[in-house]
Coordinates of C-alpha atoms in Angstrom, one line a residue:
M668 CA 92.8 -46.2 25.8
D669 CA 90.5 -45.1 28.5
S670 CA 87.8 -46.3 27.3
Y671 CA 86.3 -46.4 30.3
K672 CA 85.5 -42.5 30.2
L673 CA 83.0 -42.9 26.9
T674 CA 79.6 -42.5 26.9
A675 CA 77.1 -44.9 25.7
T676 CA 77.1 -43.5 22.2
Q677 CA 80.7 -42.7 22.1
V678 CA 81.8 -46.7 22.5
L679 CA 79.5 -47.4 19.7
D680 CA 81.2 -45.0 17.0
K681 CA 84.6 -46.5 18.5
Y682 CA 83.1 -50.1 17.4
K683 CA 81.8 -49.0 14.2
S684 CA 85.0 -47.5 12.7
D685 CA 86.9 -50.4 14.2
E686 CA 88.7 -48.3 16.8
L687 CA 87.7 -50.6 20.0
T688 CA 86.6 -54.2 20.8
V689 CA 84.1 -54.6 23.0
E690 CA 87.0 -57.5 25.6
Q691 CA 89.1 -54.2 25.5
Y692 CA 86.3 -52.0 26.3
A693 CA 85.5 -54.6 29.2
E694 CA 89.3 -54.8 30.3
S695 CA 89.2 -50.9 30.6
L696 CA 86.1 -50.4 32.7
L697 CA 87.2 -53.5 34.8
A698 CA 90.3 -51.5 35.4
R699 CA 88.4 -48.7 36.4
V700 CA 86.5 -51.2 38.9
R701 CA 89.3 -52.3 40.8
S702 CA 90.9 -48.9 41.0
R703 CA 87.7 -47.1 42.2
D704 CA 85.2 -49.5 43.9
P705 CA 87.7 -50.5 46.8
T706 CA 85.8 -46.6 47.8
V707 CA 82.7 -46.1 45.5
K708 CA 81.9 -50.1 46.5
A709 CA 78.8 -49.7 43.9
W710 CA 78.6 -54.0 43.2
A711 CA 76.6 -56.2 44.8
Y712 CA 78.0 -59.1 42.6
L713 CA 80.7 -58.6 39.5
D714 CA 82.2 -61.5 37.4
P715 CA 85.3 -60.2 35.7
E716 CA 85.6 -63.8 34.0
L717 CA 82.1 -63.6 33.2
V718 CA 82.1 -60.2 31.9
L719 CA 85.1 -61.1 29.8
A720 CA 83.6 -63.9 28.2
R721 CA 80.2 -62.0 27.3
A722 CA 82.5 -59.7 25.4
R723 CA 84.7 -61.9 23.5
A724 CA 81.4 -63.5 22.6
L725 CA 79.9 -59.9 21.7
D726 CA 83.2 -59.8 19.1
Q727 CA 82.7 -61.9 17.3
L728 CA 79.6 -61.2 15.7
P729 CA 79.4 -59.7 12.6
K730 CA 78.3 -56.4 11.8
D731 CA 75.4 -57.0 10.4
K732 CA 73.8 -59.2 13.3
R733 CA 75.3 -56.5 16.2
G734 CA 72.2 -54.8 18.1
P735 CA 72.1 -51.0 18.8
L736 CA 73.8 -51.7 22.5
H737 CA 76.2 -53.8 21.2
G738 CA 78.7 -54.2 23.7
V739 CA 77.4 -51.2 25.2
A740 CA 78.1 -51.8 29.5
I741 CA 75.3 -51.5 31.6
G742 CA 75.0 -52.2 35.4
V743 CA 71.5 -53.9 36.9
K744 CA 70.3 -52.9 40.2
D745 CA 69.6 -55.9 42.2
V746 CA 66.7 -56.0 42.5
I747 CA 66.0 -56.6 39.1
Y748 CA 66.9 -60.4 37.9
T749 CA 69.1 -61.7 35.6
K750 CA 69.5 -65.6 34.7
D751 CA 73.7 -65.0 35.1
M752 CA 74.0 -63.2 38.2
P753 CA 72.2 -63.7 41.5
T754 CA 69.6 -61.4 42.9
A755 CA 69.5 -61.1 46.8
Y756 CA 67.6 -57.3 47.0
N757 CA 70.8 -57.0 49.4
S758 CA 68.2 -58.6 52.2
P759 CA 69.7 -61.4 54.6
I760 CA 66.5 -63.3 53.4
Y761 CA 67.6 -63.9 49.7
D762 CA 71.8 -63.9 49.9
R763 CA 72.8 -66.0 47.3
S764 CA 69.5 -66.4 45.3
F765 CA 69.9 -67.4 41.7
P766 CA 66.0 -66.9 40.0
K767 CA 67.7 -67.9 36.6
V768 CA 65.5 -66.2 34.5
D769 CA 65.7 -62.0 33.3
A770 CA 63.4 -59.7 34.2
A771 CA 61.6 -58.1 31.0
S772 CA 64.4 -55.4 30.9
V773 CA 67.3 -57.8 30.9
Q774 CA 65.5 -59.3 28.3
I775 CA 65.3 -56.6 25.8
L776 CA 68.8 -55.5 26.5
R777 CA 70.5 -58.6 25.9
N778 CA 68.9 -58.8 22.7
A779 CA 70.0 -55.2 21.8
G780 CA 73.4 -56.2 22.3
A781 CA 74.1 -55.3 25.8
L782 CA 77.1 -55.9 28.3
I783 CA 75.6 -56.7 31.6
F784 CA 78.1 -56.1 33.4
G785 CA 76.9 -57.1 37.0
K786 CA 74.1 -56.3 39.6
T787 CA 74.4 -52.6 41.9
R788 CA 74.1 -52.1 45.3
T789 CA 71.1 -51.0 46.5
T790 CA 68.9 -50.5 50.0
E791 CA 66.7 -53.2 51.2
F792 CA 64.7 -54.4 48.8
A793 CA 64.9 -51.0 47.4
A794 CA 62.5 -49.5 50.2
T795 CA 64.3 -48.2 53.3
V796 CA 66.4 -45.3 53.4
V797 CA 69.6 -47.1 55.2
G798 CA 72.1 -46.6 52.8
P799 CA 74.5 -49.6 51.6
S800 CA 78.4 -49.2 51.7
T801 CA 77.9 -47.5 48.5
T802 CA 79.9 -44.1 49.2
N803 CA 78.9 -41.1 46.6
A804 CA 80.9 -40.4 43.0
H805 CA 82.5 -37.2 44.1
S806 CA 82.4 -37.8 48.1
A807 CA 83.4 -41.0 49.7
K808 CA 82.1 -39.1 52.9
R809 CA 78.3 -38.7 51.5
T810 CA 75.9 -40.7 50.3
P811 CA 75.1 -41.4 46.4
G812 CA 71.6 -41.7 47.4
G813 CA 68.9 -44.7 47.6
S814 CA 67.5 -46.9 46.7
S815 CA 69.3 -47.1 43.4
A816 CA 72.5 -45.9 45.2
G817 CA 75.4 -48.2 43.1
S818 CA 73.5 -47.9 40.1
G819 CA 74.1 -43.8 40.5
A820 CA 77.3 -43.9 41.7
A821 CA 79.0 -46.5 39.3
V822 CA 77.3 -44.1 36.9
G823 CA 78.9 -41.0 38.2
D824 CA 81.9 -42.6 39.0
L825 CA 82.4 -43.6 35.1
Q826 CA 82.7 -47.7 36.4
V827 CA 79.7 -48.0 33.5
P828 CA 78.1 -45.7 30.9
L829 CA 74.6 -46.8 31.6
A830 CA 72.9 -48.5 34.8
L831 CA 69.2 -49.5 35.3
G832 CA 67.7 -48.1 38.8
T833 CA 64.1 -48.2 40.2
Q834 CA 61.9 -45.6 41.7
T835 CA 59.3 -45.6 43.6
G836 CA 59.7 -42.5 45.5
G837 CA 62.3 -40.9 44.4
S838 CA 65.3 -43.5 43.7
T839 CA 66.4 -43.0 40.5
I840 CA 66.2 -39.3 40.2
R841 CA 67.6 -38.2 43.7
P842 CA 71.0 -40.8 43.2
G843 CA 71.0 -38.5 39.9
S844 CA 71.2 -35.3 41.4
F845 CA 74.0 -36.3 43.7
N846 CA 76.5 -37.7 41.9
G847 CA 76.1 -35.6 39.4
I848 CA 74.3 -37.4 36.3
Y849 CA 71.7 -37.9 34.3
A850 CA 68.6 -39.9 35.1
L851 CA 65.0 -41.0 33.4
K852 CA 62.1 -41.8 35.3
P853 CA 59.9 -42.8 32.6
T854 CA 56.2 -42.6 32.3
W855 CA 54.9 -45.2 34.2
G856 CA 54.2 -48.5 32.8
A857 CA 55.9 -47.4 29.7
I858 CA 58.5 -50.2 30.7
S859 CA 57.7 -53.5 32.0
R860 CA 58.5 -53.9 35.5
E861 CA 58.7 -57.9 35.4
G862 CA 61.2 -59.7 37.1
Q863 CA 61.9 -56.6 39.6
K864 CA 61.4 -56.5 43.1
L865 CA 57.7 -54.3 43.8
Y866 CA 57.2 -52.6 46.3
S867 CA 54.2 -50.8 45.3
L868 CA 51.8 -51.8 41.7
I869 CA 50.9 -48.5 41.3
L870 CA 54.3 -46.4 42.1
D871 CA 56.9 -48.7 40.8
V872 CA 58.7 -47.4 37.5
L873 CA 62.0 -48.3 36.2
G874 CA 64.5 -45.6 35.8
L875 CA 67.5 -45.4 33.5
Y876 CA 71.1 -43.7 34.0
A877 CA 73.6 -42.1 31.7
R878 CA 76.0 -39.4 31.4
S879 CA 74.5 -37.9 28.4
T880 CA 71.2 -37.3 27.2
A881 CA 72.4 -38.8 23.6
D882 CA 72.7 -42.4 26.0
L883 CA 69.3 -41.8 27.5
D884 CA 67.6 -41.7 24.1
L885 CA 69.6 -44.9 23.1
L886 CA 67.6 -46.9 25.7
A887 CA 64.6 -45.0 25.1
E888 CA 64.7 -46.4 21.6
V889 CA 65.9 -49.6 22.6
F890 CA 63.0 -49.9 25.3
D891 CA 60.4 -48.1 22.9
L892 CA 59.4 -45.2 24.2
H893 CA 57.6 -43.4 21.8
D894 CA 55.0 -40.5 22.0
D895 CA 51.8 -40.1 20.2
E896 CA 53.2 -37.0 18.2
A897 CA 56.9 -36.0 17.2
S898 CA 58.1 -32.9 19.3
L899 CA 57.9 -30.1 17.6
F900 CA 61.0 -28.4 20.5
Q901 CA 63.3 -26.2 18.3
G902 CA 65.5 -24.9 21.2
V903 CA 65.6 -23.0 23.8
K904 CA 65.3 -19.7 22.1
G905 CA 61.8 -18.9 21.9
A906 CA 60.3 -21.6 24.0
K907 CA 58.5 -21.7 26.7
F908 CA 58.8 -22.9 30.6
A909 CA 57.8 -22.6 34.1
F910 CA 59.3 -23.1 37.0
C911 CA 57.5 -24.5 40.1
K912 CA 58.7 -24.7 43.8
T913 CA 55.6 -27.4 44.5
P914 CA 53.9 -27.6 47.6
N915 CA 57.1 -28.6 49.2
W916 CA 58.9 -25.7 48.9
D917 CA 59.9 -25.3 52.6
H918 CA 61.8 -28.6 52.0
A919 CA 64.2 -26.9 50.0
G920 CA 67.9 -25.6 51.0
E921 CA 70.3 -23.4 49.7
G922 CA 71.8 -25.4 47.7
T923 CA 68.9 -26.5 45.5
M924 CA 67.5 -22.2 46.2
N925 CA 70.2 -21.4 44.5
A926 CA 69.9 -23.9 41.2
L927 CA 66.7 -23.2 40.5
E928 CA 66.9 -19.3 40.6
K929 CA 70.4 -20.0 38.4
A930 CA 68.4 -21.9 36.3
V931 CA 66.0 -19.9 35.5
S932 CA 68.2 -16.8 35.0
L933 CA 70.4 -19.1 32.4
L934 CA 67.1 -20.1 30.1
R935 CA 65.9 -16.3 30.1
S936 CA 69.3 -15.5 29.1
H937 CA 69.4 -17.7 26.1
G938 CA 66.1 -16.4 25.1
A939 CA 63.0 -18.8 26.6
T940 CA 60.8 -17.0 28.3
V941 CA 60.1 -18.8 32.0
E942 CA 57.3 -18.2 34.2
E943 CA 56.8 -19.5 37.7
L944 CA 53.7 -21.8 37.8
V945 CA 51.8 -22.3 41.1
L946 CA 50.5 -25.3 41.4
P947 CA 46.7 -25.5 42.5
E948 CA 45.7 -26.1 45.7
A949 CA 44.6 -29.9 44.8
F950 CA 47.9 -31.1 44.6
D951 CA 49.0 -29.6 48.3
K952 CA 47.9 -33.4 49.0
V953 CA 49.6 -35.3 46.7
T954 CA 52.6 -35.8 48.8
L955 CA 50.7 -37.6 51.5
W956 CA 48.6 -38.8 49.5
H957 CA 51.8 -41.0 48.4
E958 CA 52.8 -41.6 51.5
I959 CA 49.4 -43.3 52.2
I960 CA 49.4 -45.7 49.0
L961 CA 53.1 -46.8 49.9
A962 CA 52.0 -47.7 53.4
G963 CA 49.1 -49.7 51.5
D964 CA 50.4 -51.6 49.0
G965 CA 53.9 -51.9 51.1
H966 CA 51.9 -54.0 53.4
A967 CA 51.2 -56.3 50.5
A968 CA 54.5 -56.6 49.3
F969 CA 56.4 -57.4 52.4
L970 CA 53.9 -59.5 54.4
P971 CA 54.8 -62.4 53.0
D972 CA 58.4 -62.2 54.2
Y973 CA 57.4 -60.9 57.2
R974 CA 55.4 -64.1 57.6
T975 CA 57.8 -66.4 56.5
N976 CA 61.3 -64.1 57.7
K977 CA 60.0 -61.3 60.0
A978 CA 63.5 -61.3 62.3
Q979 CA 65.6 -60.9 58.9
L980 CA 63.1 -58.3 57.6
D981 CA 64.1 -54.4 57.9
Q982 CA 62.0 -52.6 60.4
F983 CA 60.6 -50.2 58.8
L984 CA 59.6 -52.6 56.4
Q985 CA 58.2 -54.6 59.2
G986 CA 55.9 -51.7 59.8
H987 CA 54.7 -51.5 56.7
A988 CA 53.2 -55.7 56.9
E989 CA 52.1 -54.9 60.4
R990 CA 50.4 -51.5 59.7
I991 CA 52.1 -49.2 62.0
A992 CA 51.0 -46.3 59.4
G993 CA 47.6 -46.8 60.4
W994 CA 45.8 -46.1 57.3
T995 CA 42.3 -47.0 56.6
R996 CA 40.7 -48.5 53.8
K997 CA 39.0 -45.3 53.0
Q998 CA 41.9 -43.5 53.2
Q999 CA 43.9 -45.8 50.3
L1000 CA 40.9 -45.1 48.6
E1001 CA 40.5 -41.5 48.8
A1002 CA 44.8 -41.6 47.9
F1003 CA 44.3 -43.4 44.7
D1004 CA 41.2 -41.6 43.6
G1005 CA 42.6 -38.2 44.3
I1006 CA 45.6 -38.9 42.1
A1007 CA 43.9 -40.6 39.5
N1008 CA 41.3 -37.0 39.1
L1009 CA 44.8 -35.1 39.0
R1010 CA 46.9 -36.7 36.4
P1011 CA 45.4 -35.5 33.4
V1012 CA 45.1 -32.3 35.2
I1013 CA 49.1 -32.2 35.2
D1014 CA 49.2 -33.1 31.8
E1015 CA 47.3 -30.5 31.1
I1016 CA 49.7 -27.6 32.8
A1017 CA 52.2 -29.2 31.6
G1018 CA 51.5 -29.4 28.2
R1019 CA 51.4 -25.4 27.8
Y1020 CA 55.2 -25.4 28.3
E1021 CA 57.8 -27.4 26.7
A1022 CA 59.1 -28.4 30.3
I1023 CA 58.5 -27.5 34.1
I1024 CA 62.0 -27.0 35.8
V1025 CA 61.2 -28.5 39.3
P1026 CA 64.0 -29.8 42.3
S1027 CA 65.5 -32.9 41.9
V1028 CA 66.7 -32.8 45.7
P1029 CA 66.3 -30.8 49.1
D1030 CA 70.4 -30.2 48.5
E1031 CA 73.6 -31.8 47.9
A1032 CA 74.2 -35.7 49.2
P1033 CA 73.6 -35.5 52.7
E1034 CA 77.2 -36.6 54.6
G1035 CA 77.2 -39.9 56.4
L1036 CA 76.1 -43.4 54.6
E1037 CA 73.7 -44.0 56.7
Y1038 CA 70.5 -41.7 55.2
T1039 CA 70.1 -42.0 52.0
G1040 CA 68.1 -38.4 51.6
S1041 CA 65.5 -37.1 51.1
A1042 CA 62.5 -37.6 48.1
I1043 CA 60.1 -34.9 49.3
F1044 CA 60.6 -33.2 45.7
N1045 CA 60.2 -36.7 43.9
S1046 CA 56.9 -38.4 45.0
M1047 CA 54.5 -35.9 43.9
W1048 CA 55.7 -37.1 40.6
T1049 CA 56.4 -40.7 40.9
A1050 CA 52.7 -40.3 42.1
L1051 CA 51.2 -38.6 39.1
H1052 CA 53.0 -41.2 36.4
T1053 CA 54.5 -38.4 34.8
P1054 CA 58.3 -38.2 33.1
V1055 CA 61.1 -36.5 34.5
V1056 CA 64.4 -36.2 33.6
N1057 CA 67.5 -34.7 36.3
I1058 CA 69.8 -32.7 34.6
P1059 CA 73.2 -31.9 36.3
G1060 CA 74.8 -28.7 36.4
F1061 CA 74.8 -27.0 39.8
K1062 CA 76.5 -27.3 42.6
G1063 CA 76.4 -26.8 46.8
A1064 CA 77.9 -25.0 48.9
N1065 CA 80.3 -27.8 49.7
D1066 CA 81.1 -28.3 45.5
M1067 CA 78.9 -31.5 45.4
P1068 CA 76.8 -31.5 42.4
I1069 CA 73.2 -30.4 42.4
G1070 CA 70.6 -31.1 39.6
L1071 CA 67.2 -29.7 38.4
S1072 CA 64.4 -32.1 36.9
L1073 CA 62.9 -31.5 33.7
V1074 CA 59.0 -32.7 34.1
A1075 CA 56.7 -33.1 30.9
P1076 CA 52.6 -35.0 30.4
R1077 CA 52.3 -38.5 30.3
Y1078 CA 53.9 -40.2 27.9
R1079 CA 55.7 -37.3 26.5
D1080 CA 59.1 -39.0 27.1
R1081 CA 61.0 -38.5 23.8
H1082 CA 60.5 -34.7 24.1
L1083 CA 61.1 -34.3 27.3
L1084 CA 64.7 -35.8 26.5
K1085 CA 64.5 -33.3 23.5
V1086 CA 64.3 -30.8 25.8
S1087 CA 66.4 -32.1 28.0
Q1088 CA 69.4 -32.4 25.8
A1089 CA 68.9 -28.6 24.9
V1090 CA 68.5 -27.5 28.5
G1091 CA 71.1 -30.4 29.9
E1092 CA 74.1 -28.4 27.3
I1093 CA 73.2 -25.1 29.3
F1094 CA 73.1 -26.2 32.7
E1095 CA 76.7 -28.1 32.3
A1096 CA 78.4 -25.2 30.5
E1097 CA 77.0 -22.5 32.9
G1098 CA 75.5 -24.3 36.2
G1099 CA 78.9 -23.7 38.1
W1100 CA 79.8 -27.6 38.5
K1101 CA 82.2 -29.8 36.7
R1102 CA 82.4 -33.3 36.4
D1103 CA 85.9 -33.4 34.9
K1104 CA 87.5 -33.7 38.2
I1105 CA 87.3 -37.1 38.2

């Protein structure tokens, strides 16, 4: 049985019906890794014996003691602590570092019965755009995106059904688009960041990867994401959406332009009302404000390693510590306060619609592994703290996947997932890109 192909919800169904054991499932995944990872290189650390030992232990649990993620494999980005695996941040400074404690997110997953499979590759400290050796799940010649390179590639390549990423700019949504999978950047602060490397207190979030919205919803339940009010969404027909090119539309390539146009057409053909949204002029500054906050918070984050291990620190991160960008404290405060003032504004605007459709990326994944791609279409939503879901289904000129994002008001994550499921079914069926070539 090729159980590695199953989504998380499908795996759980197999366990419940006694058609599959966790050990059999783990063996299938490990065989997939042996076959594919010499090319994809998604894993910074993976111990097959540890995986199998944990799988056997999970198989011994009686059914009434099993958690909601019992035996479901999940990859963990290598900036997130795991007590039984090293956490190196893709940095020579922390090579073979072993904190021996779980991050809050990993604690929650273990408690839910998840099979913590291994550590996925990242750019250095999840903070640079210089790629690791990981390749795109659909082309060894293209980047998987970053900084959550290994997590996006591992899920896209069917090596695990779920993975954790992080996002400070576009580090969850961009790899989701490039690898043709679903990705959730939840509302800022909705999931604890304790035990993961911080770049920016104001921007960092934990990100989630899956190959279906049902799997994302499963994770959302485990992490206790909840809205104050139940979603009233009843399907695409009769629903109201907006599409927003954002102030950064001049960075869009042909693939993203075509994807957005097709998405609007598809939703309208399924009975939705879709109108163009042009954001108020004040939002034109958000991308710059994000950059200013990143530089300021990055100075504080990387100053300790700069002071003790400068020679082993990436030059871009050295620049943060040295304040090369030159932003003043006054400009920092303007960025903090300006974005804070716009958060309730975007909540009100987004609340007029079931969701706002926006670009996930400029185009399909760039060729080469040296550069993980631009976060130009992600950073404003990161700064505004809104939940975002990347939905696959479209393709570029080279038949590589291109996703689009749905945005909702803060703390409307479960509503957004409900909408994403309906929209995703349409985009995947009719958008033009299929993942079945893997």
